[in-house]
DNA sequence: AATGCGGGGAG
DNA sequence: CTCCCAGCATT
């Protein structure tokens, strides 16, 4: 590629950007903290999705110090529904580091910024160029697509080595003193014109020298290996209705500190080998929850099915509604509970569909609970549930953080109760 | 180099 | 349906 084509590209792209750039909330000024928050939220997330989250987040945590001093649960709650929740924890960890080590001022220093939690090659380049106008590359999916097409590069952009190579190219394209605008222009072009499918080449400011298009390959590029399909997991979940002191509430638990959906709340569920038999699933749920909480639950209704696809796992869940039987801490007594028939419409009545053997095991209380909390009988049971379980009402959903999957399920339940 | 990590919009 | 989005951390 000739030097001419590179200079042409940078000059025309920059001029185009000044004309058409969108008025986005994080472009109001160059406050490094605002840029930082926006770039973290924008990781693997569309602009239109981010905007409302960004507005709420900046109103609630307007400065590095506000974020650093906030309770972690509030930060996670503000991220609810946005996905990739470790971003929220890492962002707050970074804010606390900036307060402790740099007095609350984001340092104008590449190594310092790059060392912050959750800040990788792209984000550090974006912060350094946009906030400080430093000539660093900010190569994301947009940039790899745009440059692959313009320079007709056929390297697989799924390979890390390809990104590294494109970073070197991207640096060489940055016009003197215009790193921030140029990098944003590159991404803006990828978002508005040089889109993944059916790029709008006729409106492209650099169409004339686009090698990919001149070769007729604009829709073939960039080359990218397909991702492996998510593995399927069948799960059985249950909404347990409290009674007595916990009437109107449901049983939830908090997920572990690390891993999938870390530290978020959910309704109890478990991995099962197959979905065939409602009675068998009900029995497994009942037995497992008894082991973990001491509660004796009685699944009554197949409430709904729910599917949720993560990038690497595909959950297929059957969700039951249950109440507490005799022998539970909150047990209202079998006679009373037995009269609680279908409170939910559209569901399928299943109690007492249990196999005789499972029902007998249930009636005998499954033996002693494995959990140290001990048996919870109507007379002498402990008042508190073992961690990480808890009873919550609908109002509590305002302060606890749930993945969208469970928000949908709980809303469906509370709406039709 | 591979894998884990959310959720949704567009075609 | 499929693709992929202003990616990063861990192994």
Tab-separated table of C-alpha atoms (C1' of nucleotides) in Angstrom:
chain	number	residue	atom	x	y	z
A	1	UNK	CA	0.000	0.000	0.000
A	2	UNK	CA	1.312	3.373	-0.977
A	3	UNK	CA	1.943	6.158	1.485
A	4	UNK	CA	-0.494	8.225	-0.544
A	5	UNK	CA	-3.362	5.889	0.138
A	6	UNK	CA	-2.609	6.026	3.858
A	7	UNK	CA	-2.496	9.816	4.009
A	8	UNK	CA	-5.630	9.993	1.904
A	9	UNK	CA	-7.376	7.601	4.268
A	10	UNK	CA	-6.510	9.521	7.433
A	11	UNK	CA	-7.292	12.928	6.014
A	12	UNK	CA	-10.607	12.011	4.418
A	13	UNK	CA	-11.732	9.964	7.404
A	14	UNK	CA	-11.016	12.762	9.843
A	15	UNK	CA	-12.854	15.318	7.705
A	16	UNK	CA	-15.829	12.998	7.396
A	17	UNK	CA	-15.916	12.430	11.149
A	18	UNK	CA	-16.076	16.137	11.922
A	19	UNK	CA	-19.163	16.345	9.734
A	20	UNK	CA	-21.160	13.324	10.853
A	21	UNK	CA	-20.012	12.374	14.342
A	22	UNK	CA	-22.800	11.438	16.703
A	23	UNK	CA	-23.587	13.490	19.768
A	24	UNK	CA	-22.944	10.816	22.390
A	25	UNK	CA	-23.024	11.426	26.143
A	26	UNK	CA	-19.364	10.517	26.652
A	27	UNK	CA	-18.364	13.064	24.027
A	28	UNK	CA	-19.562	16.033	26.080
A	29	UNK	CA	-15.994	16.566	27.278
A	30	UNK	CA	-12.690	14.692	27.616
A	31	UNK	CA	-12.833	13.959	31.325
A	32	UNK	CA	-10.655	10.819	31.528
A	33	UNK	CA	-12.996	9.244	34.055
A	34	UNK	CA	-15.976	9.709	31.741
A	35	UNK	CA	-14.005	8.268	28.847
A	36	UNK	CA	-12.885	5.365	31.001
A	37	UNK	CA	-16.401	4.455	32.150
A	38	UNK	CA	-17.733	4.672	28.612
A	39	UNK	CA	-15.016	2.445	27.198
A	40	UNK	CA	-15.570	-0.224	29.824
A	41	UNK	CA	-19.318	-0.233	29.197
A	42	UNK	CA	-18.775	-0.327	25.444
A	43	UNK	CA	-16.708	-3.513	25.602
A	44	UNK	CA	-18.680	-6.026	23.532
A	45	UNK	CA	-21.740	-3.837	23.956
A	46	UNK	CA	-23.575	-1.628	21.472
A	47	UNK	CA	-23.747	2.144	21.754
A	48	UNK	CA	-27.545	2.197	21.927
A	49	UNK	CA	-27.514	-0.315	24.776
A	50	UNK	CA	-24.882	1.587	26.722
A	51	UNK	CA	-26.348	5.107	26.578
A	52	UNK	CA	-29.038	4.755	29.278
A	53	UNK	CA	-26.698	2.789	31.541
A	54	UNK	CA	-24.007	5.413	31.091
A	55	UNK	CA	-26.334	8.302	31.940
A	56	UNK	CA	-27.537	6.598	35.124
A	57	UNK	CA	-24.034	5.545	36.109
A	58	UNK	CA	-22.510	8.998	35.704
A	59	UNK	CA	-25.381	10.585	37.634
A	60	UNK	CA	-24.873	8.131	40.492
A	61	UNK	CA	-21.053	8.015	40.400
A	62	UNK	CA	-19.989	11.373	38.890
A	63	UNK	CA	-16.312	11.160	39.849
A	64	UNK	CA	-13.636	8.551	40.427
A	65	UNK	CA	-13.963	9.171	44.143
A	66	UNK	CA	-17.733	8.661	44.162
A	67	UNK	CA	-17.246	5.330	42.456
A	68	UNK	CA	-14.376	4.304	44.702
A	69	UNK	CA	-16.359	5.009	47.857
A	70	UNK	CA	-19.620	3.383	46.764
A	71	UNK	CA	-20.795	0.044	48.153
A	72	UNK	CA	-19.946	-2.734	45.730
A	73	UNK	CA	-23.568	-3.940	45.542
A	74	UNK	CA	-24.677	-0.534	44.299
A	75	UNK	CA	-22.135	-0.637	41.491
A	76	UNK	CA	-23.199	-4.132	40.509
A	77	UNK	CA	-26.860	-3.093	40.659
A	78	UNK	CA	-26.149	-0.215	38.290
A	79	UNK	CA	-24.709	-2.799	35.882
A	80	UNK	CA	-27.744	-5.087	36.058
A	81	UNK	CA	-28.699	-6.266	32.579
A	82	UNK	CA	-25.547	-4.977	30.908
A	83	UNK	CA	-23.682	-8.292	31.089
A	84	UNK	CA	-20.045	-9.209	31.685
A	85	UNK	CA	-20.410	-8.197	35.310
A	86	UNK	CA	-16.719	-8.525	36.154
A	87	UNK	CA	-16.405	-5.251	34.248
A	88	UNK	CA	-18.271	-3.499	37.049
A	89	UNK	CA	-16.117	-4.999	39.795
A	90	UNK	CA	-12.913	-4.302	37.883
A	91	UNK	CA	-13.965	-0.736	37.151
A	92	UNK	CA	-14.552	-0.038	40.815
A	93	UNK	CA	-11.272	-1.730	41.737
A	94	UNK	CA	-9.576	0.546	39.206
A	95	UNK	CA	-11.280	3.604	40.664
A	96	UNK	CA	-10.092	2.658	44.136
A	97	UNK	CA	-6.576	2.227	42.808
A	98	UNK	CA	-6.680	5.635	41.145
A	99	UNK	CA	-7.801	7.215	44.407
A	100	UNK	CA	-5.146	5.485	46.467
A	101	UNK	CA	-2.203	5.776	44.115
A	102	UNK	CA	-2.931	8.886	42.069
A	103	UNK	CA	-5.075	10.984	44.381
A	104	UNK	CA	-8.234	10.372	42.386
A	105	UNK	CA	-6.765	11.727	39.136
A	106	UNK	CA	-6.557	9.338	36.180
A	107	UNK	CA	-2.859	9.513	35.274
A	108	UNK	CA	-1.725	10.668	31.836
A	109	UNK	CA	0.506	7.622	31.649
A	110	UNK	CA	0.120	4.652	29.342
A	111	UNK	CA	1.596	2.018	31.643
A	112	UNK	CA	-0.354	3.248	34.645
A	113	UNK	CA	-3.647	3.246	32.751
A	114	UNK	CA	-2.959	-0.115	31.129
A	115	UNK	CA	-2.321	-1.676	34.523
A	116	UNK	CA	-5.775	-0.809	35.855
A	117	UNK	CA	-8.153	-3.738	36.356
A	118	UNK	CA	-10.268	-4.443	33.313
A	119	UNK	CA	-8.189	-2.202	31.053
A	120	UNK	CA	-6.618	-4.110	28.186
A	121	UNK	CA	-4.885	-3.079	24.966
A	122	UNK	CA	-7.975	-1.590	23.346
A	123	UNK	CA	-9.254	0.309	26.369
A	124	UNK	CA	-5.879	1.722	27.361
A	125	UNK	CA	-5.392	2.962	23.809
A	126	UNK	CA	-8.866	4.471	23.779
A	127	UNK	CA	-8.358	6.290	27.085
A	128	UNK	CA	-4.883	7.547	26.199
A	129	UNK	CA	-5.938	8.796	22.777
A	130	UNK	CA	-9.412	10.151	23.514
A	131	UNK	CA	-8.763	11.643	26.946
A	132	UNK	CA	-5.115	12.673	26.531
A	133	UNK	CA	-4.718	12.785	22.746
A	134	UNK	CA	-1.730	10.433	22.911
A	135	UNK	CA	-0.900	8.638	19.622
A	136	UNK	CA	-1.893	5.151	20.803
A	137	UNK	CA	-3.874	2.656	18.727
A	138	UNK	CA	-7.388	1.682	19.849
A	139	UNK	CA	-8.143	-1.420	17.837
A	140	UNK	CA	-11.549	-2.957	18.434
A	141	UNK	CA	-13.809	-5.036	16.197
A	142	UNK	CA	-14.795	-2.003	14.158
A	143	UNK	CA	-11.214	-1.013	13.475
A	144	UNK	CA	-10.179	-4.520	12.491
A	145	UNK	CA	-13.070	-4.678	10.062
A	146	UNK	CA	-12.454	-1.253	8.549
A	147	UNK	CA	-8.709	-1.735	8.106
A	148	UNK	CA	-9.078	-5.315	6.886
A	149	UNK	CA	-11.304	-4.008	4.140
A	150	UNK	CA	-9.485	-0.820	3.266
A	151	UNK	CA	-6.108	-2.550	3.040
A	152	UNK	CA	-7.581	-5.862	1.890
A	153	UNK	CA	-5.990	-7.813	4.741
A	154	UNK	CA	-6.991	-11.476	4.777
A	155	UNK	CA	-5.551	-12.450	8.158
A	156	UNK	CA	-7.994	-14.072	10.563
A	157	UNK	CA	-9.065	-11.313	12.961
A	158	UNK	CA	-9.898	-13.945	15.575
A	159	UNK	CA	-6.179	-14.480	16.066
A	160	UNK	CA	-4.468	-12.255	18.647
A	161	UNK	CA	-1.466	-11.836	16.365
A	162	UNK	CA	-3.693	-10.204	13.776
A	163	UNK	CA	-4.837	-7.579	16.236
A	164	UNK	CA	-1.235	-6.823	17.134
A	165	UNK	CA	-0.365	-6.323	13.493
A	166	UNK	CA	-3.360	-4.069	12.910
A	167	UNK	CA	-2.333	-2.003	15.929
A	168	UNK	CA	0.998	-1.227	14.254
A	169	UNK	CA	-0.817	-0.242	11.096
A	170	UNK	CA	-3.314	1.867	13.055
A	171	UNK	CA	-0.541	3.822	14.810
A	172	UNK	CA	1.029	4.648	11.480
A	173	UNK	CA	-2.252	6.177	10.322
A	174	UNK	CA	-2.764	8.587	13.215
A	175	UNK	CA	-2.416	12.198	11.975
A	176	UNK	CA	-0.134	14.413	14.044
A	177	UNK	CA	-1.972	15.743	17.097
A	178	UNK	CA	-5.307	14.143	16.213
A	179	UNK	CA	-5.147	10.744	17.856
A	180	UNK	CA	-8.408	11.041	19.761
A	181	UNK	CA	-10.571	12.157	16.877
A	182	UNK	CA	-8.901	9.806	14.427
A	183	UNK	CA	-9.424	6.739	16.576
A	184	UNK	CA	-13.037	7.674	17.175
A	185	UNK	CA	-13.460	8.361	13.466
A	186	UNK	CA	-12.218	4.874	12.668
A	187	UNK	CA	-14.780	3.330	14.993
A	188	UNK	CA	-17.510	5.669	13.832
A	189	UNK	CA	-16.943	4.568	10.257
A	190	UNK	CA	-17.184	0.934	11.300
A	191	UNK	CA	-20.402	1.596	13.198
A	192	UNK	CA	-22.180	3.759	10.627
A	193	UNK	CA	-20.804	2.882	7.171
A	194	UNK	CA	-18.381	-0.012	7.088
A	195	UNK	CA	-20.817	-2.305	8.907
A	196	UNK	CA	-20.426	-6.078	9.240
A	197	UNK	CA	-23.168	-6.899	6.737
A	198	UNK	CA	-24.007	-4.839	3.678
A	199	UNK	CA	-21.576	-1.962	4.160
A	200	UNK	CA	-22.769	1.309	2.663
A	201	UNK	CA	-19.754	1.829	0.450
A	202	UNK	CA	-21.366	4.547	-1.655
A	203	UNK	CA	-21.402	6.869	1.341
A	204	UNK	CA	-17.909	5.968	2.491
A	205	UNK	CA	-15.411	8.850	2.574
A	206	UNK	CA	-12.527	6.550	1.590
A	207	UNK	CA	-14.292	4.323	-0.912
A	208	UNK	CA	-12.083	5.496	-3.785
A	209	UNK	CA	-8.959	3.774	-2.458
A	210	UNK	CA	-10.518	0.922	-0.525
A	211	UNK	CA	-8.509	-2.102	-1.665
A	212	UNK	CA	-11.089	-4.554	-0.371
A	213	UNK	CA	-13.857	-2.973	-2.363
A	214	UNK	CA	-11.673	-2.517	-5.458
A	215	UNK	CA	-11.025	-6.266	-5.231
A	216	UNK	CA	-14.741	-6.925	-4.862
A	217	UNK	CA	-14.165	-8.478	-1.446
A	218	UNK	CA	-15.859	-5.962	0.826
A	219	UNK	CA	-18.441	-8.493	1.958
A	220	UNK	CA	-15.888	-11.296	2.342
A	221	UNK	CA	-13.763	-9.263	4.702
A	222	UNK	CA	-12.764	-9.443	7.418
A	223	UNK	CA	-11.852	-13.122	7.610
A	224	UNK	CA	-12.888	-14.550	10.957
A	225	UNK	CA	-13.129	-18.127	12.209
A	226	UNK	CA	-16.536	-19.091	13.498
A	227	UNK	CA	-17.044	-19.344	17.237
A	228	UNK	CA	-17.838	-22.708	18.743
A	229	UNK	CA	-21.558	-23.089	19.487
A	230	UNK	CA	-22.503	-22.911	23.182
A	231	UNK	CA	-22.827	-26.206	24.998
A	232	UNK	CA	-26.325	-27.136	26.103
A	233	UNK	CA	-27.236	-27.436	29.765
A	234	UNK	CA	-30.590	-28.693	30.995
A	235	UNK	CA	-31.592	-27.217	34.329
A	236	UNK	CA	-34.484	-27.495	36.769
A	237	UNK	CA	-35.398	-24.394	38.770
A	238	UNK	CA	-38.006	-23.657	41.386
A	239	UNK	CA	-39.803	-20.678	42.814
A	240	UNK	CA	-40.493	-21.537	46.429
A	241	UNK	CA	-43.284	-19.538	48.035
A	242	UNK	CA	-42.766	-18.663	51.663
A	243	UNK	CA	-45.550	-18.899	54.200
A	244	UNK	CA	-46.165	-17.656	57.703
A	245	UNK	CA	-43.620	-14.943	58.435
A	246	UNK	CA	-42.425	-15.162	54.835
A	247	UNK	CA	-45.767	-15.142	53.099
A	248	UNK	CA	-45.578	-13.395	49.745
A	249	UNK	CA	-41.838	-13.925	49.524
A	250	UNK	CA	-39.803	-16.355	47.460
A	251	UNK	CA	-36.586	-18.245	48.064
A	252	UNK	CA	-33.464	-16.893	46.340
A	253	UNK	CA	-29.746	-17.338	46.750
A	254	UNK	CA	-26.572	-15.473	45.877
A	255	UNK	CA	-24.100	-16.956	43.426
A	256	UNK	CA	-20.413	-17.451	44.309
A	257	UNK	CA	-17.812	-14.671	44.130
A	258	UNK	CA	-16.245	-15.963	40.943
A	259	UNK	CA	-17.355	-17.462	37.685
A	260	UNK	CA	-20.573	-17.156	35.727
A	261	UNK	CA	-22.877	-14.395	36.989
A	262	UNK	CA	-20.651	-13.958	40.029
A	263	UNK	CA	-22.291	-12.487	43.134
A	264	UNK	CA	-25.663	-12.150	41.448
A	265	UNK	CA	-28.944	-13.393	42.866
A	266	UNK	CA	-31.004	-16.177	41.385
A	267	UNK	CA	-33.757	-18.637	42.142
A	268	UNK	CA	-32.530	-22.113	43.085
A	269	UNK	CA	-31.771	-24.404	40.174
A	270	UNK	CA	-29.631	-27.385	39.361
A	271	UNK	CA	-28.059	-29.149	36.414
A	272	UNK	CA	-29.996	-32.219	35.324
A	273	UNK	CA	-29.234	-34.930	32.758
A	274	UNK	CA	-32.622	-34.777	31.059
A	275	UNK	CA	-35.951	-32.974	31.087
A	276	UNK	CA	-38.305	-35.841	30.519
A	277	UNK	CA	-40.036	-36.442	33.824
A	278	UNK	CA	-41.589	-33.611	35.864
A	279	UNK	CA	-41.958	-35.804	38.929
A	280	UNK	CA	-38.292	-36.806	38.846
A	281	UNK	CA	-37.155	-33.210	38.482
A	282	UNK	CA	-39.435	-32.117	41.298
A	283	UNK	CA	-38.006	-34.807	43.506
A	284	UNK	CA	-34.419	-33.794	42.725
A	285	UNK	CA	-35.169	-30.152	43.466
A	286	UNK	CA	-36.901	-31.051	46.670
A	287	UNK	CA	-34.102	-33.307	47.859
A	288	UNK	CA	-31.321	-30.888	46.943
A	289	UNK	CA	-32.965	-27.902	48.577
A	290	UNK	CA	-33.608	-29.943	51.673
A	291	UNK	CA	-29.937	-30.831	51.854
A	292	UNK	CA	-28.855	-27.237	51.414
A	293	UNK	CA	-31.447	-25.385	53.467
A	294	UNK	CA	-33.340	-27.879	55.572
A	295	UNK	CA	-36.555	-26.703	53.959
A	296	UNK	CA	-39.084	-29.237	52.758
A	297	UNK	CA	-40.480	-27.879	49.553
A	298	UNK	CA	-43.403	-29.260	47.626
A	299	UNK	CA	-43.348	-28.598	43.885
A	300	UNK	CA	-46.909	-28.133	42.692
A	301	UNK	CA	-46.842	-26.636	39.253
A	302	UNK	CA	-44.788	-26.575	36.077
A	303	UNK	CA	-44.678	-22.781	35.877
A	304	UNK	CA	-42.782	-22.037	32.690
A	305	UNK	CA	-39.818	-22.922	30.531
A	306	UNK	CA	-36.985	-20.464	30.033
A	307	UNK	CA	-34.040	-20.471	27.681
A	308	UNK	CA	-31.005	-18.317	28.024
A	309	UNK	CA	-27.971	-18.257	25.785
A	310	UNK	CA	-24.625	-17.087	27.069
A	311	UNK	CA	-21.720	-16.916	24.677
A	312	UNK	CA	-20.504	-20.350	25.822
A	313	UNK	CA	-23.500	-22.023	27.504
A	314	UNK	CA	-27.096	-22.538	26.431
A	315	UNK	CA	-29.408	-22.973	29.420
A	316	UNK	CA	-32.736	-24.703	28.980
A	317	UNK	CA	-34.644	-24.456	32.239
A	318	UNK	CA	-37.880	-25.958	33.428
A	319	UNK	CA	-39.210	-23.840	36.237
A	320	UNK	CA	-41.588	-25.097	38.901
A	321	UNK	CA	-43.591	-23.378	41.581
A	322	UNK	CA	-43.496	-24.914	45.027
A	323	UNK	CA	-44.694	-24.238	48.511
A	324	UNK	CA	-43.541	-25.434	51.899
A	325	UNK	CA	-44.870	-28.650	53.274
A	326	UNK	CA	-45.270	-29.868	56.810
A	327	UNK	CA	-41.955	-30.241	58.595
A	328	UNK	CA	-40.551	-27.039	57.225
A	329	UNK	CA	-39.749	-24.133	59.434
A	330	UNK	CA	-42.422	-22.124	57.727
A	331	UNK	CA	-44.683	-25.038	57.114
A	332	UNK	CA	-48.312	-24.083	57.186
A	333	UNK	CA	-49.304	-27.701	57.591
A	334	UNK	CA	-50.117	-30.149	54.887
A	335	UNK	CA	-53.841	-29.742	55.167
A	336	UNK	CA	-53.709	-26.012	54.639
A	337	UNK	CA	-51.117	-26.171	51.883
A	338	UNK	CA	-52.961	-28.846	50.044
A	339	UNK	CA	-55.721	-26.356	49.448
A	340	UNK	CA	-53.347	-24.001	47.706
A	341	UNK	CA	-53.966	-25.346	44.287
A	342	UNK	CA	-53.443	-23.505	41.078
A	343	UNK	CA	-52.690	-19.878	41.773
A	344	UNK	CA	-51.004	-19.528	38.433
A	345	UNK	CA	-52.666	-19.598	35.108
A	346	UNK	CA	-51.176	-21.317	32.129
A	347	UNK	CA	-49.182	-23.674	34.293
A	348	UNK	CA	-49.724	-27.354	34.483
A	349	UNK	CA	-50.954	-28.905	37.698
A	350	UNK	CA	-48.478	-31.482	38.877
A	351	UNK	CA	-49.058	-32.129	42.545
A	352	UNK	CA	-49.421	-34.869	43.589
A	353	UNK	CA	-47.709	-36.340	40.587
A	354	UNK	CA	-44.763	-37.604	42.515
A	355	UNK	CA	-43.803	-41.190	42.207
A	356	UNK	CA	-44.874	-43.116	45.284
A	357	UNK	CA	-41.275	-43.708	46.282
A	358	UNK	CA	-40.282	-40.052	46.056
A	359	UNK	CA	-43.381	-38.966	47.902
A	360	UNK	CA	-42.576	-41.402	50.680
A	361	UNK	CA	-39.027	-40.066	50.909
A	362	UNK	CA	-40.441	-36.575	51.090
A	363	UNK	CA	-42.931	-37.455	53.811
A	364	UNK	CA	-40.119	-38.861	55.890
A	365	UNK	CA	-38.194	-35.624	55.446
A	366	UNK	CA	-35.363	-37.093	53.338
A	367	UNK	CA	-33.626	-37.918	56.607
A	368	UNK	CA	-31.347	-35.386	58.241
A	369	UNK	CA	-30.325	-32.390	56.146
A	370	UNK	CA	-26.681	-32.356	55.111
A	371	UNK	CA	-26.439	-28.694	55.919
A	372	UNK	CA	-25.187	-27.812	59.378
A	373	UNK	CA	-28.157	-25.527	59.859
A	374	UNK	CA	-30.049	-28.600	60.875
A	375	UNK	CA	-33.641	-29.636	60.575
A	376	UNK	CA	-36.279	-26.957	60.389
A	377	UNK	CA	-39.397	-28.173	62.006
A	378	UNK	CA	-42.531	-26.237	62.596
A	379	UNK	CA	-41.832	-26.089	66.298
A	380	UNK	CA	-38.124	-25.741	66.848
A	381	UNK	CA	-36.515	-24.768	63.544
A	382	UNK	CA	-33.960	-22.006	63.217
A	383	UNK	CA	-35.368	-18.695	62.054
A	384	UNK	CA	-32.571	-17.915	59.619
A	385	UNK	CA	-31.775	-19.613	56.372
A	386	UNK	CA	-28.208	-20.765	55.744
A	387	UNK	CA	-26.047	-18.713	53.364
A	388	UNK	CA	-26.386	-17.969	50.564
A	389	UNK	CA	-30.181	-18.416	50.718
A	390	UNK	CA	-32.700	-15.735	51.589
A	391	UNK	CA	-36.387	-14.908	51.416
A	392	UNK	CA	-37.256	-11.850	49.368
A	393	UNK	CA	-40.382	-10.032	48.310
A	394	UNK	CA	-40.891	-8.281	45.007
A	395	UNK	CA	-39.757	-4.978	46.511
A	396	UNK	CA	-36.368	-6.472	47.307
A	397	UNK	CA	-35.643	-6.852	43.611
A	398	UNK	CA	-34.962	-3.111	43.573
A	399	UNK	CA	-31.812	-3.473	45.634
A	400	UNK	CA	-30.586	-6.979	44.769
A	401	UNK	CA	-28.973	-7.681	41.410
A	402	UNK	CA	-30.443	-10.406	39.241
A	403	UNK	CA	-29.432	-11.547	35.767
A	404	UNK	CA	-32.055	-10.673	33.166
A	405	UNK	CA	-33.029	-14.302	32.851
A	406	UNK	CA	-34.252	-14.438	36.450
A	407	UNK	CA	-35.782	-10.981	36.339
A	408	UNK	CA	-38.044	-12.235	33.572
A	409	UNK	CA	-38.945	-15.356	35.515
A	410	UNK	CA	-39.634	-13.520	38.769
A	411	UNK	CA	-41.673	-10.836	37.053
A	412	UNK	CA	-43.737	-13.487	35.358
A	413	UNK	CA	-44.323	-15.140	38.693
A	414	UNK	CA	-45.217	-11.982	40.615
A	415	UNK	CA	-47.415	-10.698	37.787
A	416	UNK	CA	-49.530	-13.845	37.711
A	417	UNK	CA	-49.487	-14.815	41.347
B	1	DA	C1'	-3.611	-20.113	21.615
B	2	DA	C1'	-8.100	-21.371	24.010
B	3	DT	C1'	-11.524	-20.641	26.960
B	4	DG	C1'	-14.738	-18.214	30.209
B	5	DC	C1'	-17.551	-14.358	30.600
B	6	DG	C1'	-24.000	-11.537	29.128
B	7	DG	C1'	-27.168	-9.818	26.631
B	8	DG	C1'	-29.394	-8.040	22.808
B	9	DG	C1'	-29.943	-5.958	18.057
B	10	DA	C1'	-29.741	-6.620	13.111
B	11	DG	C1'	-30.363	-9.114	8.891
C	1	DC	C1'	-31.652	-18.957	12.658
C	2	DT	C1'	-26.458	-16.449	12.556
C	3	DC	C1'	-23.397	-12.899	13.520
C	4	DC	C1'	-21.198	-9.791	16.442
C	5	DC	C1'	-20.896	-5.900	19.168
C	6	DA	C1'	-15.788	0.700	21.148
C	7	DG	C1'	-12.684	-6.877	24.916
C	8	DC	C1'	-10.366	-8.669	29.096
C	9	DA	C1'	-8.601	-12.183	32.340
C	10	DT	C1'	-6.984	-16.523	32.974
C	11	DT	C1'	-4.859	-20.647	31.673
